[in-house]
Coordinates of C-alpha atoms in Angstrom, one line a residue:
X1 CA -5.4 -43.7 -5.4
X2 CA -7.2 -41.1 -6.9
X3 CA -8.7 -38.1 -5.1
X4 CA -11.9 -37.6 -7.1
X5 CA -15.4 -38.8 -5.7
X6 CA -18.8 -38.2 -5.7
X7 CA -19.9 -35.7 -3.8
X8 CA -21.9 -36.5 -0.3
X9 CA -26.0 -36.8 -0.2
X10 CA -27.1 -33.9 2.2
X11 CA -30.3 -34.5 3.7
X12 CA -30.3 -37.9 4.5
X13 CA -28.8 -41.0 6.6
X14 CA -26.4 -42.3 2.5
X15 CA -23.1 -40.2 2.7
X16 CA -20.0 -41.0 0.7
X17 CA -16.9 -43.3 2.2
X18 CA -13.9 -41.8 3.6
X19 CA -12.3 -40.5 0.1
X20 CA -9.0 -41.7 0.8
X21 CA -10.4 -45.4 3.3
X22 CA -6.8 -44.6 5.6
X23 CA -9.0 -44.5 8.4
X24 CA -12.4 -46.0 8.8
X25 CA -13.4 -45.6 12.1
X26 CA -13.6 -42.7 14.3
X27 CA -10.9 -42.6 16.7
X28 CA -13.9 -42.7 19.8
X29 CA -16.9 -44.3 18.4
X30 CA -19.9 -42.8 19.4
X31 CA -21.9 -45.0 21.0
X32 CA -25.2 -43.9 21.1
X33 CA -26.0 -40.1 19.7
X34 CA -29.3 -40.1 21.9
X35 CA -26.5 -39.3 24.6
X36 CA -24.3 -37.2 22.2
X37 CA -27.8 -34.7 21.2
X38 CA -28.4 -34.7 25.0
X39 CA -24.3 -33.1 25.8
X40 CA -24.5 -31.4 22.9
X41 CA -28.1 -30.0 24.0
X42 CA -27.0 -29.0 27.4
X43 CA -23.5 -27.4 25.7
X44 CA -25.5 -25.1 23.8
X45 CA -27.4 -23.3 26.8
X46 CA -24.2 -23.5 29.4
X47 CA -21.9 -22.1 27.0
X48 CA -24.6 -19.5 25.9
X49 CA -24.9 -18.8 29.8
X50 CA -21.5 -18.6 30.2
X51 CA -21.3 -16.3 27.3
X52 CA -19.2 -18.1 25.1
X53 CA -21.0 -17.6 22.4
X54 CA -18.4 -18.6 19.9
X55 CA -18.7 -22.5 21.2
X56 CA -22.5 -22.5 21.6
X57 CA -22.7 -21.7 17.8
X58 CA -20.0 -24.3 17.2
X59 CA -22.2 -27.2 19.3
X60 CA -25.5 -26.1 17.5
X61 CA -24.3 -25.9 14.0
X62 CA -22.7 -29.4 15.0
X63 CA -26.3 -30.3 16.9
X64 CA -28.1 -29.3 13.6
X65 CA -26.0 -31.4 11.4
X66 CA -27.2 -34.6 12.6
X67 CA -30.1 -35.1 10.9
X68 CA -32.2 -37.5 13.2
X69 CA -34.5 -36.7 15.9
X70 CA -34.8 -37.4 19.9
X71 CA -36.7 -35.9 22.5
X72 CA -35.2 -32.9 23.9
X73 CA -34.6 -33.5 27.5
X74 CA -34.2 -30.7 30.2
X75 CA -30.8 -28.1 29.1
X76 CA -29.2 -26.3 31.7
X77 CA -30.4 -24.5 34.4
X78 CA -29.0 -21.8 35.8
X79 CA -28.7 -22.0 39.5
X80 CA -31.3 -19.9 42.2
X81 CA -28.4 -18.2 44.6
X82 CA -28.0 -14.6 45.4
X83 CA -26.1 -13.1 42.5
X84 CA -29.2 -14.4 40.4
X85 CA -30.4 -10.8 39.4
X86 CA -27.1 -9.6 39.4
X87 CA -25.9 -12.0 36.4
X88 CA -28.8 -11.7 34.6
X89 CA -28.3 -7.8 34.1
X90 CA -24.5 -8.6 33.7
X91 CA -25.5 -10.9 30.8
X92 CA -27.4 -8.3 29.8
X93 CA -25.1 -5.2 29.4
X94 CA -22.0 -7.9 28.8
X95 CA -24.0 -8.4 25.6
X96 CA -24.3 -5.4 24.5
X97 CA -20.5 -4.9 25.1
X98 CA -20.4 -2.9 27.8
X99 CA -18.2 -4.8 30.1
X100 CA -17.0 -3.0 32.8
X101 CA -20.1 -2.0 34.0
X102 CA -21.2 -5.7 33.4
X103 CA -17.8 -6.2 35.8
X104 CA -19.0 -3.4 38.5
X105 CA -22.3 -5.1 38.9
X106 CA -20.8 -7.9 39.5
X107 CA -18.3 -7.0 41.9
X108 CA -20.1 -8.2 45.0
X109 CA -20.6 -11.7 43.7
X110 CA -17.2 -12.5 42.7
X111 CA -16.2 -15.3 44.2
X112 CA -15.9 -18.6 43.9
X113 CA -19.1 -19.5 46.1
X114 CA -21.2 -17.9 43.1
X115 CA -19.3 -19.8 40.0
X116 CA -21.1 -17.7 37.0
X117 CA -20.8 -14.4 38.7
X118 CA -17.1 -15.5 39.6
X119 CA -16.5 -16.4 36.3
X120 CA -18.5 -13.8 33.7
X121 CA -16.4 -10.8 36.4
X122 CA -13.5 -12.1 35.0
X123 CA -14.7 -12.5 31.3
X124 CA -15.9 -9.3 31.3
X125 CA -13.0 -7.7 32.6
X126 CA -10.9 -9.7 30.4
X127 CA -13.0 -8.4 27.2
X128 CA -13.0 -4.9 28.4
X129 CA -9.4 -5.4 28.2
X130 CA -9.5 -6.9 24.5
X131 CA -11.4 -3.6 23.8
X132 CA -8.9 -0.6 25.1
X133 CA -6.2 -3.4 23.2
X134 CA -7.2 -2.9 20.0
X135 CA -7.9 1.1 20.8
X136 CA -4.4 2.0 22.3
X137 CA -3.0 -0.4 19.5
X138 CA -4.2 2.1 17.0
X139 CA -3.4 5.2 19.4
X140 CA 0.2 4.0 19.4
X141 CA 0.7 2.5 16.1
X142 CA 2.0 -0.9 17.8
X143 CA 0.6 -3.9 19.9
X144 CA 0.1 -3.7 23.5
X145 CA -1.0 -6.2 26.6
X146 CA -4.2 -6.9 27.5
X147 CA -4.2 -4.6 30.5
X148 CA -6.5 -7.0 32.6
X149 CA -4.2 -10.2 32.2
X150 CA -2.3 -9.6 35.3
X151 CA -5.4 -8.7 37.3
X152 CA -7.8 -11.7 36.2
X153 CA -4.7 -14.6 36.7
X154 CA -4.0 -12.8 40.5
X155 CA -7.8 -13.6 41.2
X156 CA -9.0 -16.0 38.8
X157 CA -9.2 -20.0 40.3
X158 CA -9.4 -22.5 38.6
X159 CA -12.9 -23.7 40.1
X160 CA -14.3 -25.4 37.8
X161 CA -13.8 -25.9 33.8
X162 CA -15.0 -22.0 32.7
X163 CA -13.2 -21.0 34.9
X164 CA -10.0 -23.1 34.2
X165 CA -10.2 -22.7 30.6
X166 CA -10.5 -18.8 30.7
X167 CA -7.5 -18.7 32.9
X168 CA -5.6 -20.9 30.2
X169 CA -6.9 -18.0 27.9
X170 CA -4.7 -15.3 30.1
X171 CA -2.4 -17.6 30.4
X172 CA -1.0 -18.6 27.0
X173 CA -1.3 -14.7 26.2
X174 CA 1.1 -13.7 29.1
X175 CA 3.2 -16.7 27.8
X176 CA 2.6 -19.4 30.3
X177 CA 2.0 -22.6 27.6
X178 CA 2.7 -25.0 30.1
X179 CA 0.4 -23.8 32.7
X180 CA -2.0 -23.4 29.8
X181 CA -2.0 -26.3 28.6
X182 CA -2.3 -28.2 31.8
X183 CA -5.4 -26.1 32.4
X184 CA -6.9 -26.4 29.2
X185 CA -6.5 -29.8 29.7
X186 CA -8.6 -29.9 33.0
X187 CA -11.6 -27.9 31.4
X188 CA -11.4 -30.8 28.9
X189 CA -12.3 -33.4 31.3
X190 CA -15.1 -31.6 33.0
X191 CA -16.5 -30.2 30.1
X192 CA -15.7 -31.8 26.3
X193 CA -18.3 -30.1 24.6
X194 CA -16.4 -26.7 24.3
X195 CA -14.4 -26.3 21.4
X196 CA -13.2 -23.2 22.5
X197 CA -10.9 -24.7 24.5
X198 CA -9.9 -27.2 21.8
X199 CA -9.4 -24.5 19.2
X200 CA -6.9 -22.3 22.3
X201 CA -4.8 -26.1 22.7
X202 CA -5.0 -27.0 19.7
X203 CA -1.5 -25.2 18.7
X204 CA 0.3 -25.7 21.8
X205 CA -0.5 -29.6 21.8
X206 CA 1.7 -32.3 21.6
X207 CA 0.5 -35.8 21.7
X208 CA 1.6 -36.3 25.4
X209 CA -0.8 -33.7 26.0
X210 CA -3.5 -35.2 23.8
X211 CA -3.5 -39.1 25.8
X212 CA -4.0 -36.8 29.1
X213 CA -7.1 -36.3 27.6
X214 CA -9.9 -38.3 28.1
X215 CA -11.7 -40.2 25.1
X216 CA -14.9 -38.4 24.9
X217 CA -16.4 -38.0 21.3
X218 CA -15.4 -34.5 21.0
X219 CA -11.6 -35.7 21.1
X220 CA -12.3 -37.3 17.2
X221 CA -12.5 -33.5 16.2
X222 CA -9.5 -32.5 17.4
X223 CA -7.7 -35.7 16.2
X224 CA -8.6 -34.5 13.0
X225 CA -7.3 -30.7 13.9
X226 CA -4.1 -32.6 15.1
X227 CA -3.6 -34.7 11.5
X228 CA -4.2 -31.3 9.9
X229 CA -1.4 -29.6 12.0
X230 CA 0.7 -32.5 11.4
X231 CA 0.5 -32.1 8.0
X232 CA -1.0 -35.4 7.8
X233 CA -3.9 -33.8 4.7
X234 CA -5.4 -37.4 3.6
X235 CA -6.0 -38.8 7.2
X236 CA -7.7 -35.6 8.5
X237 CA -10.1 -35.6 5.9
X238 CA -10.9 -39.1 6.5
X239 CA -11.2 -38.9 10.0
X240 CA -13.8 -35.4 9.2
X241 CA -15.6 -37.3 6.4
X242 CA -16.6 -40.6 8.5
X243 CA -17.7 -37.9 11.4
X244 CA -20.2 -36.9 8.4
X245 CA -20.8 -40.9 6.9
X246 CA -21.9 -42.3 10.5
X247 CA -22.6 -38.9 13.1
X248 CA -23.3 -35.4 11.3
X249 CA -24.3 -36.1 7.4
X250 CA -25.5 -32.4 7.2
X251 CA -23.1 -30.7 9.3
X252 CA -21.7 -27.7 7.5
X253 CA -18.4 -27.0 9.7
X254 CA -17.3 -30.4 8.7
X255 CA -18.1 -29.9 4.9
X256 CA -16.3 -27.1 5.3
X257 CA -13.2 -28.4 6.7
X258 CA -12.8 -30.8 4.3
X259 CA -12.9 -28.9 1.4
X260 CA -10.1 -26.6 2.9
X261 CA -8.3 -29.7 3.0
X262 CA -8.5 -30.9 -0.5
X263 CA -7.5 -26.9 -0.8
X264 CA -4.4 -27.1 0.7
X265 CA -3.6 -30.6 -1.2
X266 CA -4.7 -28.6 -4.5
X267 CA -7.2 -30.5 -5.6
X268 CA -9.3 -27.6 -6.5
X269 CA -12.7 -29.9 -8.1
X270 CA -12.9 -32.3 -5.0
X271 CA -12.5 -29.1 -2.9
X272 CA -15.6 -27.4 -4.9
X273 CA -17.6 -30.5 -5.1
X274 CA -17.5 -29.8 -0.9
X275 CA -17.8 -26.3 -1.1
X276 CA -20.8 -26.3 -2.6
X277 CA -22.3 -28.8 0.0
X278 CA -21.6 -25.8 2.7
X279 CA -23.4 -23.7 0.3
X280 CA -26.3 -25.8 0.2
X281 CA -26.3 -26.7 3.7
X282 CA -25.6 -23.2 5.2
X283 CA -25.8 -20.6 2.3
X284 CA -25.6 -18.2 5.3
X285 CA -21.6 -19.6 6.4
X286 CA -18.9 -17.2 6.6
X287 CA -16.1 -19.1 7.6
X288 CA -13.6 -20.1 4.8
X289 CA -15.5 -18.9 2.4
X290 CA -12.8 -16.8 1.6
X291 CA -10.6 -20.1 1.1
X292 CA -13.6 -21.5 -1.3
X293 CA -13.3 -18.1 -3.2
X294 CA -9.8 -18.2 -3.4
X295 CA -10.2 -22.0 -5.6
X296 CA -12.8 -20.1 -7.6
X297 CA -10.1 -17.2 -8.4
X298 CA -7.4 -19.7 -9.5
X299 CA -10.2 -21.8 -11.0
X300 CA -11.2 -18.7 -12.8
X301 CA -14.8 -19.4 -12.8
X302 CA -15.7 -16.0 -12.7
X303 CA -19.8 -17.5 -12.3
X304 CA -19.6 -18.8 -9.2
X305 CA -17.4 -16.1 -7.7
X306 CA -19.5 -13.5 -9.0
X307 CA -22.5 -15.7 -7.1
X308 CA -20.5 -15.8 -3.4
X309 CA -19.2 -12.7 -3.3
X310 CA -23.4 -11.3 -4.4
X311 CA -24.3 -13.7 -1.5
X312 CA -22.2 -12.8 1.1
X313 CA -22.7 -9.1 0.1
X314 CA -26.3 -9.3 0.6
X315 CA -25.6 -11.6 3.8
X316 CA -23.4 -8.7 5.5
X317 CA -21.4 -6.4 3.3
X318 CA -18.9 -5.4 6.5
X319 CA -17.6 -8.9 7.4
X320 CA -13.7 -9.5 6.6
X321 CA -14.9 -12.4 4.7
X322 CA -17.2 -11.3 2.6
X323 CA -14.7 -8.2 1.7
X324 CA -12.4 -10.5 1.2
X325 CA -14.4 -12.5 -1.4
X326 CA -15.2 -9.4 -3.0
X327 CA -11.5 -8.2 -3.4
X328 CA -11.3 -11.6 -5.1
X329 CA -13.2 -11.3 -7.6
X330 CA -12.2 -8.0 -8.6
X331 CA -8.5 -9.2 -8.6
X332 CA -10.2 -11.7 -11.2
X333 CA -11.4 -9.4 -13.5
X334 CA -8.4 -7.4 -13.4
X335 CA -9.3 -4.6 -11.4
X336 CA -6.3 -4.2 -8.7
X337 CA -7.4 -1.2 -7.4
X338 CA -10.8 -1.8 -6.3
X339 CA -9.7 -5.0 -5.2
X340 CA -7.3 -3.7 -2.8
X341 CA -9.8 -1.6 -1.7
X342 CA -11.9 -4.3 -0.3
X343 CA -8.5 -6.1 1.0
X344 CA -7.7 -3.4 3.0
X345 CA -11.6 -2.9 4.3
X346 CA -10.9 -6.7 5.2
X347 CA -7.8 -5.5 7.8
X348 CA -9.7 -2.8 8.9
X349 CA -12.7 -4.8 10.2
X350 CA -10.4 -6.8 11.5
X351 CA -6.5 -6.3 11.7
X352 CA -5.0 -9.8 12.5
X353 CA -7.5 -11.6 9.5
X354 CA -4.5 -13.0 7.9
X355 CA -5.5 -14.3 4.5
X356 CA -5.9 -10.3 3.8
X357 CA -3.1 -9.0 4.0
X358 CA -1.2 -11.6 2.1
X359 CA -3.4 -11.5 -1.0
X360 CA -3.1 -7.3 -0.3
X361 CA 0.6 -8.2 -1.3
X362 CA 0.4 -9.7 -3.9
X363 CA -2.2 -7.3 -5.0
X364 CA 1.0 -4.6 -4.8
X365 CA 3.0 -6.8 -6.5
X366 CA 0.7 -7.2 -9.3
X367 CA 0.8 -3.3 -9.3
X368 CA 4.7 -3.4 -9.3
X369 CA 4.5 -2.0 -5.7
X370 CA 7.4 -3.7 -4.0
X371 CA 7.8 -1.5 -0.7
X372 CA 3.9 -2.1 0.5
X373 CA 4.3 -5.8 -1.1
X374 CA 6.9 -6.1 1.3
X375 CA 5.4 -4.4 4.0
X376 CA 2.1 -6.8 3.8
X377 CA 3.6 -9.6 3.9
X378 CA 5.5 -9.1 6.9
X379 CA 2.2 -8.1 8.8
X380 CA 0.7 -11.3 7.7
X381 CA 4.4 -12.8 9.3
X382 CA 4.1 -11.0 12.4
X383 CA 0.5 -12.4 12.3
X384 CA 1.6 -15.8 12.1
X385 CA 5.4 -17.0 11.8
X386 CA 4.0 -20.4 10.5
X387 CA 2.0 -19.7 7.0
X388 CA 4.3 -20.1 4.8
X389 CA 2.1 -18.2 2.1
X390 CA 3.7 -14.8 3.3
X391 CA 7.0 -16.9 3.4
X392 CA 7.0 -17.3 0.1
X393 CA 5.3 -14.2 -0.9
X394 CA 7.8 -12.6 0.7
X395 CA 10.4 -14.5 -1.5
X396 CA 8.7 -14.2 -4.6
X397 CA 8.6 -10.1 -4.2
X398 CA 12.6 -10.1 -3.2
X399 CA 13.4 -12.1 -6.6
X400 CA 11.0 -9.7 -8.7
X401 CA 13.3 -6.9 -7.3
X402 CA 16.4 -9.5 -8.2
X403 CA 17.2 -9.9 -4.8
X404 CA 18.2 -13.4 -5.0
X405 CA 20.0 -14.0 -2.2
X406 CA 16.9 -11.9 0.1
X407 CA 14.6 -14.7 -1.7
X408 CA 16.3 -17.8 -1.2
X409 CA 16.6 -16.6 2.5
X410 CA 13.1 -16.0 3.0
X411 CA 11.9 -19.6 0.6
X412 CA 14.2 -21.8 2.9
X413 CA 11.9 -19.8 6.1
X414 CA 8.8 -21.4 4.0
X415 CA 9.6 -24.5 3.1
X416 CA 10.4 -24.8 7.3
X417 CA 6.6 -24.5 7.4
X418 CA 6.0 -27.0 4.5
X419 CA 8.8 -28.6 3.8
X420 CA 6.8 -31.4 1.9
X421 CA 5.9 -28.7 -0.9
X422 CA 7.2 -29.5 -3.9
X423 CA 6.2 -26.4 -5.6
X424 CA 8.2 -24.2 -2.9
X425 CA 11.7 -27.2 -3.5
X426 CA 10.4 -26.1 -7.4
X427 CA 10.9 -22.4 -6.8
X428 CA 14.5 -22.3 -4.0
X429 CA 15.3 -24.1 -7.0
X430 CA 14.8 -21.7 -9.9
X431 CA 16.7 -19.1 -8.3
X432 CA 19.3 -20.7 -7.5
X433 CA 19.2 -21.3 -11.0
X434 CA 19.0 -17.1 -11.9
X435 CA 21.7 -17.4 -10.0
X436 CA 24.3 -19.7 -11.5
X437 CA 24.2 -22.5 -9.1
X438 CA 24.0 -25.8 -11.2
X439 CA 24.5 -27.8 -7.6
X440 CA 22.2 -26.5 -5.2
X441 CA 19.5 -26.0 -8.1
X442 CA 20.1 -29.9 -9.1
X443 CA 19.5 -31.0 -5.5
X444 CA 16.1 -28.9 -5.1
X445 CA 14.6 -29.8 -8.0
X446 CA 15.9 -33.8 -7.2
X447 CA 13.8 -32.5 -3.8
X448 CA 10.8 -31.4 -5.8
X449 CA 10.4 -34.7 -7.7
X450 CA 11.3 -37.2 -4.7
X451 CA 8.0 -35.2 -3.6
X452 CA 6.0 -35.8 -6.8
X453 CA 6.2 -32.6 -8.3
X454 CA 2.8 -30.8 -8.6
X455 CA 3.3 -29.1 -11.1
X456 CA 5.1 -30.6 -14.2
X457 CA 8.6 -28.6 -14.6
X458 CA 11.0 -30.7 -12.7
X459 CA 12.2 -33.4 -14.9
X460 CA 13.0 -31.0 -17.7
X461 CA 15.1 -28.9 -16.3
X462 CA 16.4 -31.5 -14.2
X463 CA 17.4 -32.8 -17.4
X464 CA 18.8 -29.9 -18.7
X465 CA 21.0 -29.0 -15.3
X466 CA 22.5 -32.9 -15.9
X467 CA 23.3 -32.3 -19.1
X468 CA 25.3 -28.7 -18.2
X469 CA 26.4 -31.1 -15.3
X470 CA 27.9 -33.5 -17.9
X471 CA 26.0 -36.4 -16.3
X472 CA 24.8 -37.7 -19.2
X473 CA 22.9 -41.1 -18.3
X474 CA 21.0 -39.2 -16.0
X475 CA 20.3 -36.3 -18.3
X476 CA 18.8 -38.8 -20.9
X477 CA 17.1 -41.0 -18.4
X478 CA 14.9 -37.5 -17.4
X479 CA 14.6 -35.7 -20.5
X480 CA 12.2 -39.7 -21.7
X481 CA 10.5 -39.4 -18.5
X482 CA 10.1 -35.6 -19.6
X483 CA 8.8 -36.2 -22.8
X484 CA 6.5 -39.0 -21.8
X485 CA 4.4 -37.1 -20.2
X486 CA 4.7 -34.9 -22.2
X487 CA 3.2 -37.4 -24.7
X488 CA 0.4 -37.9 -22.6
X489 CA -0.4 -34.2 -22.6
X490 CA -0.3 -33.7 -26.6
X491 CA 2.1 -31.0 -25.0
X492 CA 4.1 -30.3 -28.6
X493 CA 5.7 -26.8 -27.0
X494 CA 9.5 -26.0 -27.5
X495 CA 10.2 -28.4 -24.1
X496 CA 9.2 -31.4 -26.0
X497 CA 11.2 -30.3 -29.1
X498 CA 14.5 -29.9 -27.2
X499 CA 14.1 -33.3 -25.2
X500 CA 14.0 -34.7 -28.6
X501 CA 16.8 -33.6 -30.0
X502 CA 18.7 -34.5 -26.9
X503 CA 17.1 -38.1 -27.4
X504 CA 18.6 -38.5 -30.8
X505 CA 21.4 -37.3 -30.3
X506 CA 21.9 -38.8 -27.1
X507 CA 21.4 -42.6 -29.1
X508 CA 23.8 -41.9 -32.1
X509 CA 26.3 -41.2 -29.7
X510 CA 26.0 -44.8 -28.5
X511 CA 25.7 -45.9 -31.8
X512 CA 22.0 -46.9 -31.4
X513 CA 21.0 -45.3 -35.0
X514 CA 17.6 -47.0 -35.1
X515 CA 16.6 -45.2 -32.0
X516 CA 18.2 -42.3 -33.2
X517 CA 15.9 -42.4 -36.0
X518 CA 12.8 -42.9 -34.5
X519 CA 13.7 -39.7 -32.4
X520 CA 14.5 -38.0 -35.6
X521 CA 11.1 -38.7 -38.0
X522 CA 9.6 -37.5 -35.0
X523 CA 10.4 -34.0 -35.8
X524 CA 8.2 -34.0 -39.1
X525 CA 5.4 -34.5 -36.6
X526 CA 6.3 -30.5 -35.7
X527 CA 6.3 -29.2 -39.3
X528 CA 7.1 -26.2 -40.6
X529 CA 11.2 -24.9 -39.5
X530 CA 11.9 -28.4 -38.2
X531 CA 10.8 -29.7 -41.2
X532 CA 14.5 -29.0 -42.3
X533 CA 16.1 -30.0 -38.9
X534 CA 14.4 -33.2 -39.3
X535 CA 14.8 -34.1 -42.6
X536 CA 19.4 -32.8 -41.4
X537 CA 19.1 -35.7 -38.2
X538 CA 17.3 -38.6 -40.7
X539 CA 20.6 -38.3 -42.6
X540 CA 22.9 -38.1 -39.2
X541 CA 21.4 -41.3 -38.4
X542 CA 21.6 -42.8 -41.9
X543 CA 25.4 -42.3 -41.9

């Protein structure tokens, strides 16, 4: 099935159907959008009150993604109790990032009887611990733990959805993943419109855990993310597209998710069309703009990349995503020194910003600084050992350095994180081929071909290896299929000539002179030095 489709129509009720049509209805239908909008409004007020700003932002953007207006009802209201005045000051101090002072103001009311003050007191301690962790990591030159986690863990009780969420975050950081999972499930069953809780659960969730969460409409977004985690990109795209089509036709979050998934499938044309809609709906969005810049870089869309870099620079030049996009822009201009400046700046602004570490490795490799490239890739792996790009970059670096055994080890690591990616099998096969390990290389290329080789190079390589292994029938089949593909692409390179020469000789050995002559005759099409070879081979077929 073709992946091509028209762009969604933004700003109206008419949108395109799901790209793959594998999923045509969400897992949990939203029976009443009026109720859903009221839930989102309530969630924005509540989450803002609890200072969970990222979750509140997500809910607010999703609310604006639905164009149909309904009369609003009263949102969440703070309870009036003895903690009220301290809570107001505590919130102000928290927003000013005076976390320890915020906690001190709330100490008297840090009890379950005052749920908001109880939560914010512990949350302020957590954020203070995160702040100090960053400082100590720089001072000591190594990662350290948030020193407030133990204190919070011993005094915080899961009395409601918010405290269960925060305690889940603490348990997760302390390594108690099973308890963390149970706490996130408890929190979401009590208050499902908290995207931060869904995100925390995403990397420790399994099918059984998913079944324990109530079937609220928010679960649709998580299921779509879960498909992505399971590397079922088409289902993930369809689920997000259905949500955009039926309920949130102007959601930049949904458009960006779909664009990112098409990028991961190497369908850059569709990815660009979705990211263009993101720009239209939300020109100030930063999330996933680094992915968009990667696509524009690969496609060598210098004009679009220049505009994206300019727009983001004008919006906020000191965001990691902005520096990343600028790095891609200068890399495309072959100004690797300036590209490196911006990639480094991105990691200085956020030392856990994985994409910048990976592209720093690429830039160091371009500059032939192998040691620094390896350091950058290893840092990326420490941040996320499940990201194949860092393993692949490390393998490529060792391969360039003729350290093929190391390269093979890291290619295997990359394959473990992304086993259905044909490019990784091709790279591993190439490395084996360089080492003269024909059997291993053949197996890798066969696997890549079964996975529908994206780069279209495997059939010809397989044909050569089969020929080397005296597997003539298989070689002829592969050369024939490879030649058919090259004819479709009007490819007249050396590989095309090689395939024609082999097939001519193959049919000649079978005494199939007419077929051999047809291939020999094709050499006339190439002209030049091939004319003499064509004449010679035509005479061979006539003998």
